[in-house]
Tab-separated table of C-alpha atoms in Angstrom:
chain	number	residue	atom	x	y	z
Q	1	MET	CA	84.640	-89.113	-76.812
Q	2	THR	CA	87.325	-91.681	-76.056
Q	3	VAL	CA	86.345	-94.439	-73.627
Q	4	MET	CA	82.728	-94.117	-74.722
Q	5	SER	CA	83.570	-94.122	-78.431
Q	6	GLY	CA	82.343	-97.677	-78.483
Q	7	ALA	CA	79.741	-97.730	-75.722
Q	8	ILE	CA	77.610	-95.062	-77.421
Q	9	ILE	CA	76.301	-97.729	-79.804
Q	10	ALA	CA	76.043	-100.491	-77.171
Q	11	PRO	CA	72.251	-100.104	-76.738
Q	12	ALA	CA	71.900	-100.519	-80.522
Q	13	LEU	CA	73.684	-103.895	-80.626
Q	14	PRO	CA	70.485	-105.984	-80.519
Q	15	GLY	CA	69.034	-103.811	-83.326
Q	16	ILE	CA	72.212	-104.116	-85.407
Q	17	SER	CA	72.105	-107.888	-84.873
Q	18	ARG	CA	68.514	-108.022	-86.120
Q	19	HIS	CA	69.377	-105.869	-89.156
Q	20	PHE	CA	72.202	-108.260	-90.093
Q	21	PRO	CA	70.655	-111.613	-89.067
Q	22	ASP	CA	73.152	-113.677	-91.085
Q	23	GLN	CA	76.146	-112.259	-89.189
Q	24	PRO	CA	77.524	-114.002	-86.059
Q	25	GLN	CA	77.072	-112.263	-82.728
Q	26	VAL	CA	80.832	-111.937	-82.172
Q	27	LEU	CA	81.150	-109.949	-85.431
Q	28	ILE	CA	78.353	-107.623	-84.328
Q	29	GLN	CA	80.155	-107.086	-81.025
Q	30	LEU	CA	83.334	-106.258	-82.956
Q	31	ILE	CA	81.476	-103.264	-84.421
Q	32	LEU	CA	81.467	-102.041	-80.841
Q	33	THR	CA	85.098	-102.859	-80.075
Q	34	ILE	CA	87.037	-102.625	-83.389
Q	35	PRO	CA	88.001	-99.012	-82.546
Q	36	ALA	CA	89.819	-100.445	-79.533
Q	37	LEU	CA	92.000	-102.627	-81.777
Q	38	MET	CA	93.023	-99.590	-83.819
Q	39	ILE	CA	93.719	-97.648	-80.630
Q	40	THR	CA	95.923	-100.513	-79.485
Q	41	LEU	CA	97.892	-100.519	-82.745
Q	42	PHE	CA	98.210	-96.763	-83.306
Q	43	SER	CA	98.515	-95.217	-79.813
Q	44	PRO	CA	102.301	-95.747	-79.550
Q	45	LEU	CA	102.737	-94.054	-82.935
Q	46	MET	CA	100.531	-91.154	-81.859
Q	47	GLY	CA	102.542	-90.755	-78.654
Q	48	TYR	CA	105.789	-90.695	-80.614
Q	49	LEU	CA	104.458	-88.129	-83.102
Q	50	ALA	CA	103.188	-85.951	-80.239
Q	51	ASP	CA	106.620	-86.009	-78.582
Q	52	ARG	CA	108.439	-85.378	-81.825
Q	53	PHE	CA	106.293	-82.772	-83.593
Q	54	GLY	CA	103.966	-81.299	-80.961
Q	55	ARG	CA	100.516	-81.936	-79.526
Q	56	LYS	CA	97.973	-79.422	-80.782
Q	57	LYS	CA	97.968	-79.863	-84.581
Q	58	LEU	CA	97.802	-83.634	-84.321
Q	59	LEU	CA	94.967	-83.444	-81.782
Q	60	LEU	CA	92.914	-81.123	-84.007
Q	61	MET	CA	93.363	-83.457	-86.963
Q	62	MET	CA	92.207	-86.447	-84.913
Q	63	LEU	CA	89.100	-84.579	-83.702
Q	64	GLY	CA	88.005	-84.023	-87.308
Q	65	ILE	CA	88.604	-87.645	-88.316
Q	66	TYR	CA	86.730	-88.849	-85.234
Q	67	GLY	CA	83.619	-86.870	-86.132
Q	68	PHE	CA	83.406	-87.753	-89.813
Q	69	ALA	CA	84.382	-91.426	-89.489
Q	70	GLY	CA	82.047	-91.907	-86.541
Q	71	VAL	CA	78.942	-90.428	-88.150
Q	72	ALA	CA	79.594	-92.458	-91.325
Q	73	GLY	CA	77.946	-95.402	-89.545
Q	74	PHE	CA	74.620	-93.613	-89.901
Q	75	PHE	CA	74.779	-93.990	-93.690
Q	76	ILE	CA	76.499	-97.380	-94.154
Q	77	ASP	CA	74.503	-100.548	-94.777
Q	78	ARG	CA	77.268	-103.154	-95.024
Q	79	VAL	CA	79.039	-104.785	-92.107
Q	80	ASP	CA	82.483	-104.669	-93.748
Q	81	LEU	CA	82.203	-100.938	-94.474
Q	82	LEU	CA	80.802	-100.319	-91.000
Q	83	LEU	CA	83.803	-102.076	-89.460
Q	84	SER	CA	86.140	-100.030	-91.690
Q	85	SER	CA	84.645	-96.700	-90.607
Q	86	ARG	CA	84.820	-97.786	-86.966
Q	87	ALA	CA	88.487	-98.717	-87.448
Q	88	LEU	CA	89.288	-95.265	-88.844
Q	89	MET	CA	87.520	-93.679	-85.910
Q	90	GLY	CA	89.632	-95.827	-83.591
Q	91	ILE	CA	92.816	-94.365	-85.076
Q	92	ALA	CA	91.466	-90.920	-84.257
Q	93	VAL	CA	90.653	-91.944	-80.682
Q	94	ALA	CA	94.230	-93.207	-80.306
Q	95	GLY	CA	95.446	-89.677	-80.987
Q	96	ILE	CA	92.802	-87.912	-78.911
Q	97	LEU	CA	93.307	-89.865	-75.687
Q	98	SER	CA	97.102	-90.165	-75.929
Q	99	ILE	CA	97.578	-86.456	-76.602
Q	100	SER	CA	94.942	-85.137	-74.202
Q	101	THR	CA	96.326	-87.213	-71.317
Q	102	THR	CA	99.857	-86.104	-72.190
Q	103	LEU	CA	98.691	-82.478	-72.164
Q	104	VAL	CA	97.434	-82.933	-68.608
Q	105	GLY	CA	100.977	-83.826	-67.610
Q	106	ASP	CA	102.315	-80.833	-69.558
Q	107	TYR	CA	99.883	-78.298	-68.086
Q	108	PHE	CA	99.657	-79.387	-64.414
Q	109	GLU	CA	101.899	-80.504	-61.532
Q	110	SER	CA	101.603	-82.630	-58.353
Q	111	ALA	CA	98.305	-82.255	-56.427
Q	112	GLU	CA	96.722	-80.093	-59.117
Q	113	ARG	CA	97.523	-82.793	-61.668
Q	114	ALA	CA	95.950	-85.506	-59.504
Q	115	ARG	CA	92.765	-83.472	-59.153
Q	116	PHE	CA	92.616	-82.795	-62.887
Q	117	LEU	CA	93.236	-86.458	-63.765
Q	118	GLY	CA	90.307	-87.341	-61.537
Q	119	LEU	CA	88.210	-84.678	-63.275
Q	120	GLN	CA	89.294	-85.951	-66.699
Q	121	SER	CA	88.387	-89.559	-65.844
Q	122	SER	CA	85.130	-88.395	-64.302
Q	123	CYS	CA	84.175	-86.539	-67.465
Q	124	MET	CA	85.025	-89.613	-69.514
Q	125	ALA	CA	82.748	-91.766	-67.375
Q	126	LEU	CA	80.058	-89.077	-67.076
Q	127	GLY	CA	80.064	-88.806	-70.857
Q	128	GLY	CA	79.111	-92.458	-70.785
Q	129	VAL	CA	76.091	-91.719	-68.612
Q	130	ILE	CA	74.899	-89.013	-70.995
Q	131	PHE	CA	75.752	-90.598	-74.324
Q	132	ILE	CA	74.752	-94.177	-73.483
Q	133	ASN	CA	71.291	-92.936	-72.509
Q	134	LEU	CA	71.102	-90.756	-75.621
Q	135	GLY	CA	72.262	-93.773	-77.591
Q	136	GLY	CA	69.522	-95.864	-75.991
Q	137	ILE	CA	66.853	-93.313	-76.889
Q	138	LEU	CA	68.135	-92.976	-80.459
Q	139	SER	CA	68.428	-96.775	-80.851
Q	140	ASP	CA	64.697	-97.075	-80.112
Q	141	TRP	CA	64.182	-94.850	-83.162
Q	142	SER	CA	66.767	-96.675	-85.305
Q	143	TRP	CA	69.934	-98.651	-84.757
Q	144	ARG	CA	71.616	-95.972	-86.880
Q	145	GLY	CA	70.610	-93.141	-84.551
Q	146	PRO	CA	73.473	-93.394	-82.008
Q	147	PHE	CA	76.060	-92.829	-84.763
Q	148	LEU	CA	74.902	-89.219	-85.010
Q	149	LEU	CA	76.410	-88.541	-81.582
Q	150	TYR	CA	79.916	-88.777	-83.027
Q	151	LEU	CA	79.445	-85.352	-84.592
Q	152	THR	CA	80.636	-84.003	-81.233
Q	153	GLY	CA	84.181	-84.332	-82.599
Q	154	VAL	CA	83.469	-81.806	-85.350
Q	155	LEU	CA	81.596	-79.495	-82.984
Q	156	LEU	CA	84.510	-79.405	-80.523
Q	157	LEU	CA	87.106	-78.700	-83.208
Q	158	PRO	CA	86.880	-74.857	-83.228
Q	159	TYR	CA	86.798	-74.721	-79.419
Q	160	ALA	CA	89.900	-76.895	-79.133
Q	161	TRP	CA	91.689	-74.775	-81.749
Q	162	ALA	CA	90.926	-71.581	-79.814
Q	163	ILE	CA	91.634	-72.818	-76.273
Q	164	LEU	CA	94.465	-75.357	-76.314
Q	165	GLN	CA	98.073	-74.187	-76.274
Q	166	GLU	CA	101.143	-76.056	-77.465
Q	167	PRO	CA	103.392	-76.727	-74.434
Q	168	LYS	CA	106.718	-74.964	-74.763
Q	169	SER	CA	108.659	-78.091	-73.877
Q	170	SER	CA	107.146	-80.276	-76.623
Q	171	GLY	CA	107.486	-80.365	-80.376
Q	172	SER	CA	110.299	-79.938	-82.834
Q	173	VAL	CA	111.985	-77.214	-80.775
Q	174	ASN	CA	113.339	-80.043	-78.646
Q	175	ALA	CA	114.436	-82.157	-81.597
Q	176	GLY	CA	118.067	-81.729	-80.598
Q	177	VAL	CA	117.591	-83.320	-77.169
Q	178	ILE	CA	114.875	-85.869	-77.855
Q	179	ASP	CA	117.441	-88.608	-78.501
Q	180	ALA	CA	119.258	-88.010	-75.191
Q	181	PRO	CA	119.280	-91.028	-72.826
Q	182	VAL	CA	116.347	-91.214	-70.454
Q	183	LYS	CA	115.506	-93.789	-67.777
Q	184	VAL	CA	112.134	-95.521	-67.863
Q	185	ASP	CA	111.043	-97.973	-65.157
Q	186	TYR	CA	109.844	-100.717	-67.497
Q	187	GLY	CA	108.788	-103.105	-64.716
Q	188	ARG	CA	106.384	-100.744	-62.969
Q	189	THR	CA	105.268	-99.208	-66.262
Q	190	GLY	CA	104.475	-102.681	-67.599
Q	191	LEU	CA	102.470	-103.538	-64.485
Q	192	ALA	CA	100.512	-100.283	-64.808
Q	193	TYR	CA	99.797	-101.193	-68.442
Q	194	LEU	CA	98.617	-104.680	-67.436
Q	195	ILE	CA	96.273	-103.370	-64.742
Q	196	ALA	CA	94.857	-100.833	-67.210
Q	197	MET	CA	94.185	-103.570	-69.761
Q	198	ILE	CA	92.510	-105.903	-67.265
Q	199	SER	CA	90.351	-103.172	-65.715
Q	200	MET	CA	89.159	-101.982	-69.121
Q	201	ALA	CA	88.320	-105.547	-70.217
Q	202	MET	CA	86.251	-105.926	-67.061
Q	203	PHE	CA	84.534	-102.553	-67.349
Q	204	TYR	CA	83.631	-103.221	-70.984
Q	205	MET	CA	81.768	-106.388	-70.080
Q	206	PHE	CA	78.854	-104.102	-69.225
Q	207	PRO	CA	78.359	-102.347	-72.585
Q	208	ALA	CA	79.396	-105.433	-74.591
Q	209	GLN	CA	77.594	-108.196	-72.659
Q	210	LEU	CA	74.907	-106.737	-70.386
Q	211	PRO	CA	72.510	-105.867	-73.282
Q	212	PHE	CA	72.465	-109.534	-74.313
Q	213	LEU	CA	72.127	-110.742	-70.720
Q	214	LEU	CA	69.157	-108.432	-70.130
Q	215	SER	CA	67.599	-109.450	-73.456
Q	216	GLN	CA	67.621	-113.075	-72.259
Q	217	GLN	CA	65.235	-112.016	-69.497
Q	218	GLY	CA	62.632	-110.818	-72.006
Q	219	GLN	CA	61.917	-108.009	-74.448
Q	220	ILE	CA	63.579	-104.843	-73.230
Q	221	SER	CA	63.795	-101.387	-74.811
Q	222	GLY	CA	66.966	-99.669	-75.901
Q	223	MET	CA	66.292	-96.929	-73.364
Q	224	ALA	CA	66.064	-99.467	-70.515
Q	225	ILE	CA	69.332	-101.044	-71.653
Q	226	GLY	CA	70.932	-97.589	-71.797
Q	227	ILE	CA	69.842	-96.845	-68.220
Q	228	ALA	CA	71.323	-100.122	-66.983
Q	229	LEU	CA	74.616	-99.555	-68.792
Q	230	SER	CA	74.911	-95.955	-67.666
Q	231	MET	CA	74.825	-96.904	-63.988
Q	232	ALA	CA	78.344	-98.331	-64.112
Q	233	ALA	CA	79.503	-95.199	-65.933
Q	234	LEU	CA	77.692	-92.930	-63.447
Q	235	THR	CA	79.254	-94.436	-60.341
Q	236	ALA	CA	82.643	-94.600	-62.109
Q	237	SER	CA	82.391	-90.886	-62.875
Q	238	ILE	CA	81.629	-90.076	-59.215
Q	239	VAL	CA	84.603	-92.073	-57.942
Q	240	ALA	CA	86.899	-90.559	-60.578
Q	241	PHE	CA	85.688	-87.024	-59.840
Q	242	CYS	CA	86.483	-87.461	-56.155
Q	243	TYR	CA	89.914	-89.003	-56.848
Q	244	GLY	CA	91.844	-85.851	-56.001
Q	245	TYR	CA	90.122	-85.689	-52.615
Q	246	TYR	CA	90.692	-89.260	-51.374
Q	247	LYS	CA	94.047	-89.933	-53.064
Q	248	PRO	CA	96.074	-88.074	-50.369
Q	249	PHE	CA	94.794	-90.616	-47.821
Q	250	LEU	CA	95.207	-93.792	-49.898
Q	251	SER	CA	98.193	-95.239	-51.747
Q	252	VAL	CA	98.163	-96.319	-55.383
Q	253	MET	CA	98.147	-99.994	-54.364
Q	254	THR	CA	95.386	-99.548	-51.784
Q	255	ILE	CA	93.099	-97.939	-54.366
Q	256	TYR	CA	93.699	-100.831	-56.761
Q	257	VAL	CA	92.939	-103.432	-54.079
Q	258	LEU	CA	89.726	-101.719	-52.934
Q	259	GLY	CA	88.695	-101.264	-56.559
Q	260	PHE	CA	89.058	-104.945	-57.403
Q	261	PHE	CA	87.104	-106.021	-54.304
Q	262	LEU	CA	84.232	-103.646	-55.154
Q	263	ALA	CA	84.237	-104.816	-58.777
Q	264	ALA	CA	84.078	-108.421	-57.572
Q	265	THR	CA	80.989	-107.629	-55.503
Q	266	GLY	CA	79.221	-106.025	-58.463
Q	267	PHE	CA	80.047	-108.864	-60.861
Q	268	LEU	CA	78.807	-111.374	-58.310
Q	269	ILE	CA	75.441	-109.604	-58.012
Q	270	VAL	CA	74.980	-109.466	-61.793
Q	271	GLY	CA	75.956	-113.125	-62.078
Q	272	PHE	CA	73.440	-114.354	-59.512
Q	273	THR	CA	70.456	-112.040	-59.995
Q	274	GLN	CA	67.489	-112.575	-62.313
Q	275	SER	CA	66.227	-109.061	-61.628
Q	276	TYR	CA	66.684	-106.033	-63.891
Q	277	ALA	CA	66.857	-103.747	-60.834
Q	278	MET	CA	69.554	-105.838	-59.132
Q	279	ALA	CA	71.537	-105.979	-62.368
Q	280	ILE	CA	71.609	-102.173	-62.223
Q	281	VAL	CA	72.809	-102.331	-58.603
Q	282	GLY	CA	75.569	-104.772	-59.552
Q	283	ALA	CA	76.701	-102.598	-62.456
Q	284	ALA	CA	76.753	-99.558	-60.178
Q	285	ILE	CA	78.912	-101.292	-57.545
Q	286	SER	CA	81.383	-102.501	-60.176
Q	287	GLY	CA	81.548	-98.948	-61.508
Q	288	LEU	CA	82.485	-97.749	-58.023
Q	289	GLY	CA	85.385	-100.174	-58.025
Q	290	LEU	CA	86.690	-99.684	-61.552
Q	291	GLY	CA	86.090	-95.928	-61.743
Q	292	ALA	CA	89.279	-95.050	-59.876
Q	293	PHE	CA	91.541	-97.192	-62.073
Q	294	MET	CA	91.978	-94.661	-64.881
Q	295	PRO	CA	93.101	-91.668	-62.742
Q	296	ASN	CA	95.038	-93.968	-60.417
Q	297	THR	CA	97.060	-95.484	-63.251
Q	298	THR	CA	97.706	-92.170	-64.990
Q	299	THR	CA	98.811	-90.599	-61.694
Q	300	TRP	CA	101.164	-93.512	-61.050
Q	301	LEU	CA	102.643	-93.341	-64.544
Q	302	MET	CA	103.177	-89.580	-64.407
Q	303	ARG	CA	105.101	-89.935	-61.151
Q	304	ILE	CA	107.502	-92.510	-62.583
Q	305	THR	CA	107.814	-91.215	-66.190
Q	306	PRO	CA	110.302	-88.543	-67.389
Q	307	GLN	CA	108.597	-85.610	-69.135
Q	308	ARG	CA	110.467	-86.010	-72.429
Q	309	VAL	CA	109.061	-89.511	-73.059
Q	310	ARG	CA	105.657	-88.907	-71.518
Q	311	GLY	CA	103.898	-88.926	-74.901
Q	312	ARG	CA	105.342	-92.318	-75.788
Q	313	VAL	CA	104.612	-93.840	-72.389
Q	314	PHE	CA	101.032	-92.615	-72.494
Q	315	GLY	CA	100.712	-93.787	-76.067
Q	316	GLY	CA	101.576	-97.243	-74.756
Q	317	PHE	CA	99.153	-96.780	-71.872
Q	318	THR	CA	96.335	-95.874	-74.265
Q	319	SER	CA	97.248	-98.870	-76.405
Q	320	THR	CA	97.027	-101.417	-73.587
Q	321	PHE	CA	94.009	-99.708	-72.027
Q	322	PHE	CA	91.977	-100.109	-75.193
Q	323	PHE	CA	93.395	-103.518	-76.007
Q	324	GLY	CA	91.479	-104.578	-72.903
Q	325	GLN	CA	88.328	-103.143	-74.478
Q	326	PHE	CA	88.963	-105.009	-77.718
Q	327	ILE	CA	89.669	-108.405	-76.166
Q	328	SER	CA	86.721	-108.209	-73.762
Q	329	PRO	CA	84.132	-109.797	-76.119
Q	330	VAL	CA	86.789	-112.006	-77.741
Q	331	VAL	CA	87.654	-113.571	-74.369
Q	332	VAL	CA	84.040	-113.809	-73.215
Q	333	ALA	CA	82.874	-115.757	-76.311
Q	334	PRO	CA	84.815	-118.965	-75.469
Q	335	ALA	CA	84.293	-118.364	-71.739
Q	336	VAL	CA	80.518	-118.558	-72.285
Q	337	ILE	CA	80.961	-121.979	-73.909
Q	338	TRP	CA	83.302	-123.169	-71.172
Q	339	LEU	CA	81.197	-121.855	-68.273
Q	340	ASP	CA	77.892	-122.718	-69.967
Q	341	SER	CA	76.254	-119.280	-69.687
Q	342	LEU	CA	76.937	-115.564	-69.783
Q	343	ARG	CA	75.669	-115.311	-66.220
Q	344	ASN	CA	78.386	-117.709	-65.068
Q	345	VAL	CA	81.001	-115.581	-66.860
Q	346	PHE	CA	80.058	-112.599	-64.667
Q	347	THR	CA	80.390	-114.826	-61.596
Q	348	GLY	CA	83.781	-116.057	-62.807
Q	349	MET	CA	84.895	-112.467	-63.314
Q	350	ALA	CA	84.055	-111.780	-59.662
Q	351	VAL	CA	86.413	-114.583	-58.635
Q	352	ALA	CA	89.144	-113.175	-60.909
Q	353	CYS	CA	88.786	-109.719	-59.326
Q	354	GLY	CA	89.197	-111.198	-55.861
Q	355	LEU	CA	92.355	-113.057	-56.892
Q	356	LEU	CA	93.829	-109.915	-58.473
Q	357	ALA	CA	93.176	-107.935	-55.289
Q	358	ILE	CA	95.010	-110.579	-53.233
Q	359	ALA	CA	97.929	-110.582	-55.699
Q	360	LEU	CA	98.277	-106.791	-55.393
Q	361	ILE	CA	98.196	-107.015	-51.589
Q	362	ILE	CA	101.152	-109.402	-51.759
Q	363	LEU	CA	103.030	-107.210	-54.264
Q	364	GLY	CA	102.382	-104.144	-52.128
Q	365	LYS	CA	104.142	-105.817	-49.200
Q	366	THR	CA	107.058	-107.097	-51.279
Q	367	ALA	CA	108.225	-105.812	-54.688
Q	368	LEU	CA	106.075	-102.680	-54.664
Q	369	GLN	CA	106.553	-101.459	-51.103
Q	370	ALA	CA	107.581	-98.012	-52.385
Q	371	ASP	CA	104.358	-97.711	-54.393
Q	372	SER	CA	102.344	-98.631	-51.296
Q	373	LYS	CA	103.453	-95.237	-49.953
Q	374	LEU	CA	102.796	-93.202	-53.142
């Protein structure tokens, strides 16, 4: 419901573009990514409110807004109103992801937390596999069809109300100590934020750009596009699910380095191939690389963040994470002009991944030696 809040409608982008032929392609892509801008703007506020007043009530409210604002796209026939409903849904996602990730830190400790973070990230990616393909099938019926999938927010509301518990250490009961001094490692936290933003911008090149790249190769169905897009999400979900099992043997920095090298390989394949099948292979390999970034970053942040400011820190994490999603098509648009084709942009992204991996190797041997042992 969070990471895939945008990608659900990715297979419908060509259909939306045909329905609004007078609108520029970048504006159509913003329908996909405008929720990410709202998440960027509102996640810190949501984290603060969760720390100050408690998690559960705010989360339930955001679930309801998510469902109703998301499904509104099924009925709207104007781009400005469609963007507005997507923006409101983005505010809801800001609350859902910030609070749910914070709750993981509240409910679990140490190794159990690492395993659950991997499971959480896996479910996020696996949701992409399911919902992108459902979105592809529904987009063959109508570009409006995928918007119906956002009703999941309303359907989950009673279950969340019955199951979730407010952590004893959060909420207004701690109002008297919330303002006490607390130490936050801003340097490492900022680096974790930056890596989250970059990895999300890279991962979102698949739902935002791959449909258009595949369409350049000929007429292709929404279902075929959905299958291609879901491969990155599928492999990402597998890697995230297994995070708790391989993390004890690999450091935070090592996982980042391996992830960037795998992502580079996948981007390179997509950039060079003219084949639909090989594009799927490339997307799958990139998913293997980027799939570990979400649990790896959240694990790192939870180890270096005091519990009392965890909501705010993860509000900032959610903000930067989804800012990467928002800027992905914005950055690619001029890059296509500069590099002459979308295919060359994927190749250029492979080079960028390789450079980032080398930079982290250097940092791991210098400023971040301690994190190379975490």
